[in-house]
mmCIF file of C-alpha atoms and ligand atoms in Angstrom:
data_model
loop_
_atom_site.group_PDB
_atom_site.id
_atom_site.type_symbol
_atom_site.label_atom_id
_atom_site.label_comp_id
_atom_site.label_asym_id
_atom_site.label_seq_id
_atom_site.Cartn_x
_atom_site.Cartn_y
_atom_site.Cartn_z
ATOM 1 C CA UNK A 1 -130.127 97.258 194.643
ATOM 2 C CA UNK A 2 -131.685 100.695 194.803
ATOM 3 C CA UNK A 3 -134.198 101.563 192.096
ATOM 4 C CA UNK A 4 -131.892 104.524 191.302
ATOM 5 C CA UNK A 5 -129.196 103.540 188.852
ATOM 6 C CA UNK A 6 -125.589 104.760 188.873
ATOM 7 C CA UNK A 7 -124.838 107.074 185.920
ATOM 8 C CA UNK A 8 -122.530 105.763 183.212
ATOM 9 C CA UNK A 9 -119.402 107.740 182.362
ATOM 10 C CA UNK A 10 -116.931 107.556 179.460
ATOM 11 C CA UNK A 11 -114.804 104.439 179.878
ATOM 12 C CA UNK A 12 -111.073 105.116 180.139
ATOM 13 C CA UNK A 13 -108.057 103.252 181.368
ATOM 14 C CA UNK A 14 -106.590 105.246 184.264
ATOM 15 C CA UNK A 15 -104.071 102.909 185.940
ATOM 16 C CA UNK A 16 -101.245 105.424 185.615
ATOM 17 C CA UNK A 17 -101.483 109.195 185.126
ATOM 18 C CA UNK A 18 -98.108 110.772 184.370
ATOM 19 C CA UNK A 19 -97.662 114.428 185.290
ATOM 20 C CA UNK A 20 -95.508 116.698 183.188
ATOM 21 C CA UNK A 21 -94.933 120.351 184.086
ATOM 22 C CA UNK A 22 -96.067 122.509 181.147
ATOM 23 C CA UNK A 23 -92.831 124.479 181.449
ATOM 24 C CA UNK A 24 -90.628 121.406 180.839
ATOM 25 C CA UNK A 25 -91.217 121.032 177.143
ATOM 26 C CA UNK A 26 -88.355 118.567 176.661
ATOM 27 C CA UNK A 27 -90.281 116.043 178.799
ATOM 28 C CA UNK A 28 -93.397 116.061 176.607
ATOM 29 C CA UNK A 29 -92.128 113.620 173.964
ATOM 30 C CA UNK A 30 -90.768 111.301 176.679
ATOM 31 C CA UNK A 31 -94.162 111.263 178.345
ATOM 32 C CA UNK A 32 -95.879 110.693 174.993
ATOM 33 C CA UNK A 33 -93.787 107.570 174.385
ATOM 34 C CA UNK A 34 -94.208 106.235 177.942
ATOM 35 C CA UNK A 35 -96.605 103.465 179.012
ATOM 36 C CA UNK A 36 -98.861 105.882 180.921
ATOM 37 C CA UNK A 37 -102.594 105.503 180.350
ATOM 38 C CA UNK A 38 -103.165 109.240 180.865
ATOM 39 C CA UNK A 39 -100.809 112.195 180.586
ATOM 40 C CA UNK A 40 -101.587 115.300 182.581
ATOM 41 C CA UNK A 41 -99.869 118.445 181.318
ATOM 42 C CA UNK A 42 -99.649 120.729 184.320
ATOM 43 C CA UNK A 43 -100.235 124.458 184.495
ATOM 44 C CA UNK A 44 -100.698 124.584 188.248
ATOM 45 C CA UNK A 45 -98.304 123.825 191.093
ATOM 46 C CA UNK A 46 -95.386 122.370 189.109
ATOM 47 C CA UNK A 47 -95.116 125.608 187.107
ATOM 48 C CA UNK A 48 -93.626 128.797 188.597
ATOM 49 C CA UNK A 49 -95.697 132.019 188.201
ATOM 50 C CA UNK A 50 -93.225 133.583 185.747
ATOM 51 C CA UNK A 51 -93.442 130.457 183.530
ATOM 52 C CA UNK A 52 -97.243 130.120 183.415
ATOM 53 C CA UNK A 53 -97.719 131.895 180.052
ATOM 54 C CA UNK A 54 -94.934 130.016 178.305
ATOM 55 C CA UNK A 55 -96.153 126.711 179.806
ATOM 56 C CA UNK A 56 -99.587 127.344 178.289
ATOM 57 C CA UNK A 57 -98.040 128.061 174.875
ATOM 58 C CA UNK A 58 -95.973 124.853 175.140
ATOM 59 C CA UNK A 59 -99.077 122.831 175.948
ATOM 60 C CA UNK A 60 -101.091 124.340 173.098
ATOM 61 C CA UNK A 61 -98.292 123.569 170.645
ATOM 62 C CA UNK A 62 -97.920 120.001 171.936
ATOM 63 C CA UNK A 63 -101.662 119.394 171.657
ATOM 64 C CA UNK A 64 -101.508 120.591 168.039
ATOM 65 C CA UNK A 65 -98.340 118.816 166.950
ATOM 66 C CA UNK A 66 -97.189 115.999 169.221
ATOM 67 C CA UNK A 67 -98.277 112.417 168.586
ATOM 68 C CA UNK A 68 -99.616 111.130 171.921
ATOM 69 C CA UNK A 69 -100.897 107.912 170.324
ATOM 70 C CA UNK A 70 -104.068 106.578 171.914
ATOM 71 C CA UNK A 71 -103.339 108.036 175.345
ATOM 72 C CA UNK A 72 -105.925 110.132 177.133
ATOM 73 C CA UNK A 73 -104.662 113.704 177.519
ATOM 74 C CA UNK A 74 -105.509 116.036 180.365
ATOM 75 C CA UNK A 75 -104.411 119.498 181.468
ATOM 76 C CA UNK A 76 -104.373 120.624 185.070
ATOM 77 C CA UNK A 77 -105.571 124.226 185.201
ATOM 78 C CA UNK A 78 -104.811 126.725 187.952
ATOM 79 C CA UNK A 79 -107.229 127.037 190.851
ATOM 80 C CA UNK A 80 -110.373 129.147 190.789
ATOM 81 C CA UNK A 81 -108.814 131.457 193.374
ATOM 82 C CA UNK A 82 -106.134 132.594 190.888
ATOM 83 C CA UNK A 83 -106.345 134.980 187.935
ATOM 84 C CA UNK A 84 -104.820 132.314 185.671
ATOM 85 C CA UNK A 85 -107.764 129.954 185.804
ATOM 86 C CA UNK A 86 -110.205 131.374 183.252
ATOM 87 C CA UNK A 87 -107.522 132.016 180.644
ATOM 88 C CA UNK A 88 -106.123 128.493 181.094
ATOM 89 C CA UNK A 89 -109.474 127.090 180.005
ATOM 90 C CA UNK A 90 -110.164 129.580 177.227
ATOM 91 C CA UNK A 91 -106.677 129.799 175.684
ATOM 92 C CA UNK A 92 -106.051 126.060 175.623
ATOM 93 C CA UNK A 93 -109.495 125.112 174.400
ATOM 94 C CA UNK A 94 -109.697 127.824 171.741
ATOM 95 C CA UNK A 95 -106.287 127.083 170.278
ATOM 96 C CA UNK A 96 -105.472 123.423 170.641
ATOM 97 C CA UNK A 97 -107.937 121.616 168.370
ATOM 98 C CA UNK A 98 -109.636 118.364 169.337
ATOM 99 C CA UNK A 99 -106.798 116.423 171.001
ATOM 100 C CA UNK A 100 -107.511 117.375 174.630
ATOM 101 C CA UNK A 101 -109.764 114.904 176.482
ATOM 102 C CA UNK A 102 -109.914 116.080 180.101
ATOM 103 C CA UNK A 103 -109.481 119.114 182.321
ATOM 104 C CA UNK A 104 -108.276 118.558 185.864
ATOM 105 C CA UNK A 105 -109.676 121.022 188.392
ATOM 106 C CA UNK A 106 -107.529 121.439 191.523
ATOM 107 C CA UNK A 107 -108.807 122.118 195.047
ATOM 108 C CA UNK A 108 -112.460 121.533 194.192
ATOM 109 C CA UNK A 109 -114.380 122.916 197.162
ATOM 110 C CA UNK A 110 -118.016 123.606 196.308
ATOM 111 C CA UNK A 111 -120.312 122.600 193.413
ATOM 112 C CA UNK A 112 -120.156 126.144 192.000
ATOM 113 C CA UNK A 113 -116.421 125.706 191.331
ATOM 114 C CA UNK A 114 -117.216 122.904 188.922
ATOM 115 C CA UNK A 115 -120.298 124.655 187.536
ATOM 116 C CA UNK A 116 -118.221 127.748 186.739
ATOM 117 C CA UNK A 117 -115.628 125.766 184.779
ATOM 118 C CA UNK A 118 -118.405 123.893 182.991
ATOM 119 C CA UNK A 119 -119.879 127.230 181.922
ATOM 120 C CA UNK A 120 -116.542 128.341 180.426
ATOM 121 C CA UNK A 121 -115.878 124.985 178.760
ATOM 122 C CA UNK A 122 -119.391 124.793 177.320
ATOM 123 C CA UNK A 123 -119.113 128.265 175.815
ATOM 124 C CA UNK A 124 -115.766 127.541 174.172
ATOM 125 C CA UNK A 125 -116.905 124.120 172.931
ATOM 126 C CA UNK A 126 -119.863 125.847 171.385
ATOM 127 C CA UNK A 127 -117.849 128.665 169.847
ATOM 128 C CA UNK A 128 -115.142 126.493 168.271
ATOM 129 C CA UNK A 129 -117.588 123.742 167.293
ATOM 130 C CA UNK A 130 -115.751 121.071 169.227
ATOM 131 C CA UNK A 131 -116.978 117.535 168.490
ATOM 132 C CA UNK A 132 -115.499 115.793 171.524
ATOM 133 C CA UNK A 133 -116.965 116.681 174.928
ATOM 134 C CA UNK A 134 -114.347 117.552 177.554
ATOM 135 C CA UNK A 135 -114.524 115.550 180.788
ATOM 136 C CA UNK A 136 -113.475 116.743 184.246
ATOM 137 C CA UNK A 137 -111.070 115.253 186.759
ATOM 138 C CA UNK A 138 -111.466 116.732 190.256
ATOM 139 C CA UNK A 139 -108.672 116.851 192.783
ATOM 140 C CA UNK A 140 -110.008 116.370 196.282
ATOM 141 C CA UNK A 141 -107.320 117.985 198.399
ATOM 142 C CA UNK A 142 -108.881 120.313 200.953
ATOM 143 C CA UNK A 143 -111.013 119.943 204.041
ATOM 144 C CA UNK A 144 -113.770 121.709 202.069
ATOM 145 C CA UNK A 145 -113.416 119.219 199.229
ATOM 146 C CA UNK A 146 -113.796 116.253 201.528
ATOM 147 C CA UNK A 147 -116.666 117.842 203.454
ATOM 148 C CA UNK A 148 -118.660 118.766 200.338
ATOM 149 C CA UNK A 149 -117.664 115.788 198.217
ATOM 150 C CA UNK A 150 -121.134 114.534 197.382
ATOM 151 C CA UNK A 151 -122.460 117.917 196.269
ATOM 152 C CA UNK A 152 -119.278 118.970 194.428
ATOM 153 C CA UNK A 153 -119.666 116.047 192.041
ATOM 154 C CA UNK A 154 -123.135 117.233 191.083
ATOM 155 C CA UNK A 155 -121.640 120.561 189.902
ATOM 156 C CA UNK A 156 -121.339 119.152 186.370
ATOM 157 C CA UNK A 157 -122.144 115.954 184.497
ATOM 158 C CA UNK A 158 -118.675 116.248 182.924
ATOM 159 C CA UNK A 159 -117.053 114.946 186.130
ATOM 160 C CA UNK A 160 -115.447 111.551 185.414
ATOM 161 C CA UNK A 161 -112.968 111.016 188.212
ATOM 162 C CA UNK A 162 -111.803 111.976 191.697
ATOM 163 C CA UNK A 163 -108.104 112.259 192.584
ATOM 164 C CA UNK A 164 -106.611 112.490 196.043
ATOM 165 C CA UNK A 165 -104.063 115.304 196.529
ATOM 166 C CA UNK A 166 -101.936 114.277 199.497
ATOM 167 C CA UNK A 167 -99.828 117.392 200.140
ATOM 168 C CA UNK A 168 -102.562 119.990 199.805
ATOM 169 C CA UNK A 169 -104.943 117.873 201.866
ATOM 170 C CA UNK A 170 -102.341 117.525 204.623
ATOM 171 C CA UNK A 171 -101.766 121.294 204.626
ATOM 172 C CA UNK A 172 -105.487 122.010 204.581
ATOM 173 C CA UNK A 173 -106.318 119.907 207.622
ATOM 174 C CA UNK A 174 -102.989 120.771 209.325
ATOM 175 C CA UNK A 175 -101.573 117.295 209.423
ATOM 176 C CA UNK A 176 -98.106 117.377 210.953
ATOM 177 C CA UNK A 177 -96.191 116.150 207.932
ATOM 178 C CA UNK A 178 -94.340 117.646 204.966
ATOM 179 C CA UNK A 179 -94.196 114.418 202.943
ATOM 180 C CA UNK A 180 -96.216 113.924 199.758
ATOM 181 C CA UNK A 181 -97.965 110.702 200.741
ATOM 182 C CA UNK A 182 -96.060 108.093 202.691
ATOM 183 C CA UNK A 183 -96.342 106.792 206.212
ATOM 184 C CA UNK A 184 -95.482 108.295 209.576
ATOM 185 C CA UNK A 185 -94.179 106.472 212.638
ATOM 186 C CA UNK A 186 -96.139 108.836 214.885
ATOM 187 C CA UNK A 187 -99.405 107.696 213.333
ATOM 188 C CA UNK A 188 -99.168 104.420 215.160
ATOM 189 C CA UNK A 189 -100.290 102.773 218.339
ATOM 190 C CA UNK A 190 -98.364 100.994 221.073
ATOM 191 C CA UNK A 191 -100.159 97.844 222.096
ATOM 192 C CA UNK A 192 -100.753 97.246 225.797
ATOM 193 C CA UNK A 193 -99.188 94.448 227.846
ATOM 194 C CA UNK A 194 -102.110 92.049 227.792
ATOM 195 C CA UNK A 195 -100.537 89.909 225.049
ATOM 196 C CA UNK A 196 -97.011 90.022 226.389
ATOM 197 C CA UNK A 197 -94.465 92.069 224.494
ATOM 198 C CA UNK A 198 -95.629 95.589 223.532
ATOM 199 C CA UNK A 199 -95.378 96.322 219.817
ATOM 200 C CA UNK A 200 -95.977 99.340 217.583
ATOM 201 C CA UNK A 201 -98.606 99.076 214.854
ATOM 202 C CA UNK A 202 -98.287 101.651 212.096
ATOM 203 C CA UNK A 203 -101.596 102.929 210.743
ATOM 204 C CA UNK A 204 -102.608 104.467 207.450
ATOM 205 C CA UNK A 205 -103.201 108.161 208.084
ATOM 206 C CA UNK A 206 -104.799 108.651 204.642
ATOM 207 C CA UNK A 207 -107.455 105.995 205.083
ATOM 208 C CA UNK A 208 -110.407 108.256 205.854
ATOM 209 C CA UNK A 209 -110.341 110.637 202.859
ATOM 210 C CA UNK A 210 -109.557 107.882 200.370
ATOM 211 C CA UNK A 211 -112.246 105.634 201.746
ATOM 212 C CA UNK A 212 -114.736 108.496 201.639
ATOM 213 C CA UNK A 213 -113.780 109.192 198.028
ATOM 214 C CA UNK A 214 -114.257 105.606 196.889
ATOM 215 C CA UNK A 215 -117.630 105.325 198.625
ATOM 216 C CA UNK A 216 -119.091 108.644 197.457
ATOM 217 C CA UNK A 217 -117.367 108.697 194.076
ATOM 218 C CA UNK A 218 -118.604 105.241 193.086
ATOM 219 C CA UNK A 219 -122.143 106.331 193.930
ATOM 220 C CA UNK A 220 -121.757 108.786 191.045
ATOM 221 C CA UNK A 221 -120.114 106.245 188.718
ATOM 222 C CA UNK A 222 -116.681 107.925 188.862
ATOM 223 C CA UNK A 223 -113.152 106.543 188.609
ATOM 224 C CA UNK A 224 -111.275 107.007 191.887
ATOM 225 C CA UNK A 225 -107.581 107.682 191.457
ATOM 226 C CA UNK A 226 -104.870 107.725 194.104
ATOM 227 C CA UNK A 227 -102.625 110.822 194.000
ATOM 228 C CA UNK A 228 -98.861 111.290 194.077
ATOM 229 C CA UNK A 229 -96.133 109.501 196.002
ATOM 230 C CA UNK A 230 -93.423 112.119 196.235
ATOM 231 C CA UNK A 231 -90.428 109.896 196.998
ATOM 232 C CA UNK A 232 -89.764 108.682 193.460
ATOM 233 C CA UNK A 233 -86.613 106.891 194.619
ATOM 234 C CA UNK A 234 -88.714 104.478 196.695
ATOM 235 C CA UNK A 235 -90.469 101.953 194.407
ATOM 236 C CA UNK A 236 -91.352 99.677 197.341
ATOM 237 C CA UNK A 237 -93.102 102.518 199.177
ATOM 238 C CA UNK A 238 -94.948 103.480 195.988
ATOM 239 C CA UNK A 239 -96.172 99.935 195.424
ATOM 240 C CA UNK A 240 -97.223 99.484 199.018
ATOM 241 C CA UNK A 241 -99.255 102.708 198.867
ATOM 242 C CA UNK A 242 -100.784 101.787 195.519
ATOM 243 C CA UNK A 243 -101.756 98.291 196.681
ATOM 244 C CA UNK A 244 -103.673 99.528 199.677
ATOM 245 C CA UNK A 245 -105.684 102.040 197.643
ATOM 246 C CA UNK A 246 -106.331 99.371 194.991
ATOM 247 C CA UNK A 247 -107.812 97.233 197.759
ATOM 248 C CA UNK A 248 -109.992 100.186 198.859
ATOM 249 C CA UNK A 249 -111.404 100.679 195.343
ATOM 250 C CA UNK A 250 -109.044 103.025 193.497
ATOM 251 C CA UNK A 251 -108.290 102.051 189.911
ATOM 252 C CA UNK A 252 -105.094 104.003 189.319
ATOM 253 C CA UNK A 253 -102.421 106.295 190.717
ATOM 254 C CA UNK A 254 -100.504 109.372 189.662
ATOM 255 C CA UNK A 255 -96.915 109.060 188.516
ATOM 256 C CA UNK A 256 -94.752 112.119 189.118
ATOM 257 C CA UNK A 257 -91.720 110.418 187.568
ATOM 258 C CA UNK A 258 -91.558 107.989 184.640
ATOM 259 C CA UNK A 259 -90.212 105.230 186.901
ATOM 260 C CA UNK A 260 -93.602 105.153 188.661
ATOM 261 C CA UNK A 261 -95.624 104.486 185.491
ATOM 262 C CA UNK A 262 -94.896 100.774 185.167
ATOM 263 C CA UNK A 263 -95.281 100.332 188.942
ATOM 264 C CA UNK A 264 -98.776 101.842 188.780
ATOM 265 C CA UNK A 265 -99.715 99.800 185.703
ATOM 266 C CA UNK A 266 -98.531 96.657 187.465
ATOM 267 C CA UNK A 267 -100.429 97.241 190.704
ATOM 268 C CA UNK A 268 -103.652 98.367 189.018
ATOM 269 C CA UNK A 269 -103.711 95.454 186.584
ATOM 270 C CA UNK A 270 -105.547 92.802 188.556
ATOM 271 C CA UNK A 271 -103.256 89.998 189.759
ATOM 272 C CA UNK A 272 -103.682 86.667 187.928
ATOM 273 C CA UNK A 273 -104.467 84.953 191.225
ATOM 274 C CA UNK A 274 -107.458 87.292 191.857
ATOM 275 C CA UNK A 275 -108.713 86.886 188.291
ATOM 276 C CA UNK A 276 -108.516 83.086 188.560
ATOM 277 C CA UNK A 277 -110.372 83.208 191.871
ATOM 278 C CA UNK A 278 -113.092 85.379 190.307
ATOM 279 C CA UNK A 279 -113.438 82.909 187.411
ATOM 280 C CA UNK A 280 -113.754 80.018 189.862
ATOM 281 C CA UNK A 281 -116.478 81.858 191.800
ATOM 282 C CA UNK A 282 -118.471 82.538 188.638
ATOM 283 C CA UNK A 283 -118.150 78.915 187.536
ATOM 284 C CA UNK A 284 -119.073 77.494 190.951
ATOM 285 C CA UNK A 285 -122.083 79.813 191.291
ATOM 286 C CA UNK A 286 -123.260 78.946 187.778
ATOM 287 C CA UNK A 287 -123.271 75.273 188.763
ATOM 288 C CA UNK A 288 -124.984 76.048 192.062
ATOM 289 C CA UNK A 289 -127.705 78.060 190.344
ATOM 290 C CA UNK A 290 -128.255 75.302 187.753
ATOM 291 C CA UNK A 291 -128.913 72.911 190.601
ATOM 292 C CA UNK A 292 -131.294 75.419 192.228
ATOM 293 C CA UNK A 293 -128.971 76.571 195.050
ATOM 294 C CA UNK A 294 -128.486 80.263 195.930
ATOM 295 C CA UNK A 295 -125.271 79.737 197.880
ATOM 296 C CA UNK A 296 -122.365 77.324 197.510
ATOM 297 C CA UNK A 297 -119.015 76.389 198.985
ATOM 298 C CA UNK A 298 -115.711 77.097 197.267
ATOM 299 C CA UNK A 299 -112.439 76.072 198.922
ATOM 300 C CA UNK A 300 -114.275 75.717 202.225
ATOM 301 C CA UNK A 301 -115.812 79.220 202.056
ATOM 302 C CA UNK A 302 -119.317 80.541 201.460
ATOM 303 C CA UNK A 303 -120.047 82.137 198.103
ATOM 304 C CA UNK A 304 -123.393 83.601 197.013
ATOM 305 C CA UNK A 305 -124.918 86.212 194.712
ATOM 306 C CA UNK A 306 -122.824 88.997 196.298
ATOM 307 C CA UNK A 307 -119.668 86.984 195.491
ATOM 308 C CA UNK A 308 -120.832 86.944 191.870
ATOM 309 C CA UNK A 309 -121.109 90.740 191.874
ATOM 310 C CA UNK A 310 -117.602 91.031 193.364
ATOM 311 C CA UNK A 311 -116.186 88.591 190.806
ATOM 312 C CA UNK A 312 -117.970 90.342 187.939
ATOM 313 C CA UNK A 313 -116.317 93.670 188.881
ATOM 314 C CA UNK A 314 -112.912 91.999 188.771
ATOM 315 C CA UNK A 315 -113.625 90.417 185.377
ATOM 316 C CA UNK A 316 -115.034 93.694 183.996
ATOM 317 C CA UNK A 317 -111.912 95.681 184.919
ATOM 318 C CA UNK A 318 -109.650 92.892 183.630
ATOM 319 C CA UNK A 319 -111.429 92.859 180.257
ATOM 320 C CA UNK A 320 -111.203 96.671 180.081
ATOM 321 C CA UNK A 321 -107.448 96.519 180.639
ATOM 322 C CA UNK A 322 -107.056 93.719 178.061
ATOM 323 C CA UNK A 323 -108.968 95.595 175.384
ATOM 324 C CA UNK A 324 -107.695 99.112 176.031
ATOM 325 C CA UNK A 325 -104.017 98.717 176.971
HETATM 326 N N1 COA B 1 -92.289 113.016 182.306
HETATM 327 C C1 COA B 1 -91.476 112.505 181.356
HETATM 328 N N2 COA B 1 -90.156 112.314 181.521
HETATM 329 C C2 COA B 1 -89.640 112.662 182.712
HETATM 330 C C3 COA B 1 -90.417 113.191 183.758
HETATM 331 C C4 COA B 1 -91.803 113.374 183.516
HETATM 332 N N3 COA B 1 -92.614 113.871 184.478
HETATM 333 N N4 COA B 1 -89.638 113.417 184.826
HETATM 334 C C5 COA B 1 -88.396 113.045 184.472
HETATM 335 N N5 COA B 1 -88.367 112.605 183.194
HETATM 336 C C6 COA B 1 -87.233 112.071 182.441
HETATM 337 C C7 COA B 1 -85.987 112.947 182.577
HETATM 338 O O1 COA B 1 -85.973 113.930 181.550
HETATM 339 C C8 COA B 1 -84.893 111.933 182.395
HETATM 340 O O2 COA B 1 -84.774 111.616 181.020
HETATM 341 P P1 COA B 1 -83.352 111.205 180.356
HETATM 342 O O3 COA B 1 -82.990 109.892 180.982
HETATM 343 O O4 COA B 1 -83.669 111.120 178.901
HETATM 344 O O5 COA B 1 -82.409 112.310 180.716
HETATM 345 C C9 COA B 1 -85.455 110.694 183.088
HETATM 346 O O6 COA B 1 -86.863 110.831 183.042
HETATM 347 C C10 COA B 1 -84.981 110.526 184.516
HETATM 348 O O7 COA B 1 -85.279 111.701 185.231
HETATM 349 P P2 COA B 1 -84.544 112.069 186.593
HETATM 350 O O8 COA B 1 -83.185 112.659 186.288
HETATM 351 O O9 COA B 1 -84.568 110.880 187.477
HETATM 352 O O10 COA B 1 -85.494 113.140 187.211
HETATM 353 P P3 COA B 1 -85.330 114.717 187.204
HETATM 354 O O11 COA B 1 -84.394 115.088 188.306
HETATM 355 O O12 COA B 1 -85.012 115.179 185.822
HETATM 356 O O13 COA B 1 -86.798 115.217 187.553
HETATM 357 C C11 COA B 1 -88.731 115.638 188.858
HETATM 358 C C12 COA B 1 -87.425 114.858 188.769
HETATM 359 C C13 COA B 1 -89.534 115.120 190.045
HETATM 360 C C14 COA B 1 -88.435 117.130 189.041
HETATM 361 C C15 COA B 1 -89.515 115.411 187.525
HETATM 362 O O14 COA B 1 -89.707 114.032 187.401
HETATM 363 C C16 COA B 1 -90.815 116.156 187.418
HETATM 364 O O15 COA B 1 -90.856 117.320 187.086
HETATM 365 N N6 COA B 1 -91.946 115.439 187.666
HETATM 366 C C17 COA B 1 -93.291 115.978 187.532
HETATM 367 C C18 COA B 1 -93.678 116.818 188.743
HETATM 368 C C19 COA B 1 -95.095 117.296 188.627
HETATM 369 O O16 COA B 1 -95.636 117.449 187.547
HETATM 370 N N7 COA B 1 -95.747 117.537 189.771
HETATM 371 C C20 COA B 1 -97.124 117.925 189.788
HETATM 372 C C21 COA B 1 -98.028 116.847 190.266
HETATM 373 S S1 COA B 1 -97.706 116.380 191.943
HETATM 374 MG MG1 MG B 2 -102.386 120.113 194.934
#
């Protein structure tokens, strides 16, 4: 291990994050009674310009009056390139009391974006005497965001998590798709004839940004969260997408419809089979170490100290889910 340690961040369950447009006030109570770990009340892209003011009033009222139970509550503010952004932060934070936990910053591009929001948040926290420190969720959804990822995170120590925004990212790098997530038959390869019949292998066109996010984000101790899957009538597609990002290191996914909440909770709760395997590794390595061995064999495969670290991560996340859900 490096001598430099990874910073610790507030611990939250983030398997599912249900989005609710701030303008659709009748959905708030439904979201509050859902199984989502986090609810994100949106002021940005799901709210039309003429509804922005009313959406903000709805959110402030909900934060004052609605019982969200033990859920973590976030708001997604408008981007720094709009005139809504500063008032989103100030109005909500000055008028909503202590219930808000997180602010989601869209289209994070440079560290100064995050620094600027931190400055606003810090001033309001100070003015209203807030006891609970607001954390930040960053949406990585532009070419600039991916390019500057490492430095963006250092814009504020409030940053807790990175979220991948499929549609904006696709638009930003000019991917030829209009789907929100999903696969594409053109992102595939036709095998040659050397093995007989030629077949098409579909590839994952989102692999690079998500992989970059898990690698860089974990260096800063952040939660990495997979973004939306727009086709809410396709539970199989949602699960398939969620499983692959879980394998890459994400610990949750957005839900843009209530039907996706339980799917996300299911995928991002570690499967019993993996937990059992992790327990077996820890037990086998304990025995090996007691007998003075650094490596051992389990089910015909090598295990060593790195296997212990892998297994410990699985057990840590499992315990977190058991105690917090
Ligand atoms: N939160 C809570 N409840 C929701 C919900 C949400 N985001 N979306 C839908 N519901 C409720 C509906 O009110 C309905 O409730 P009912 O059975 O009591 O009538 C039920 O879930 C089924 O909804 P359905 O009719 O299938 O969907 P819809 O056509 O009403 O809405 C969307 C579909 C996609 C427009 C809606 O789910 C939505 O606005 N999602 C959030 C989009 C968003 O925030 N995007 C930004 C991030 S990408
Ligand atoms: Mg977006």
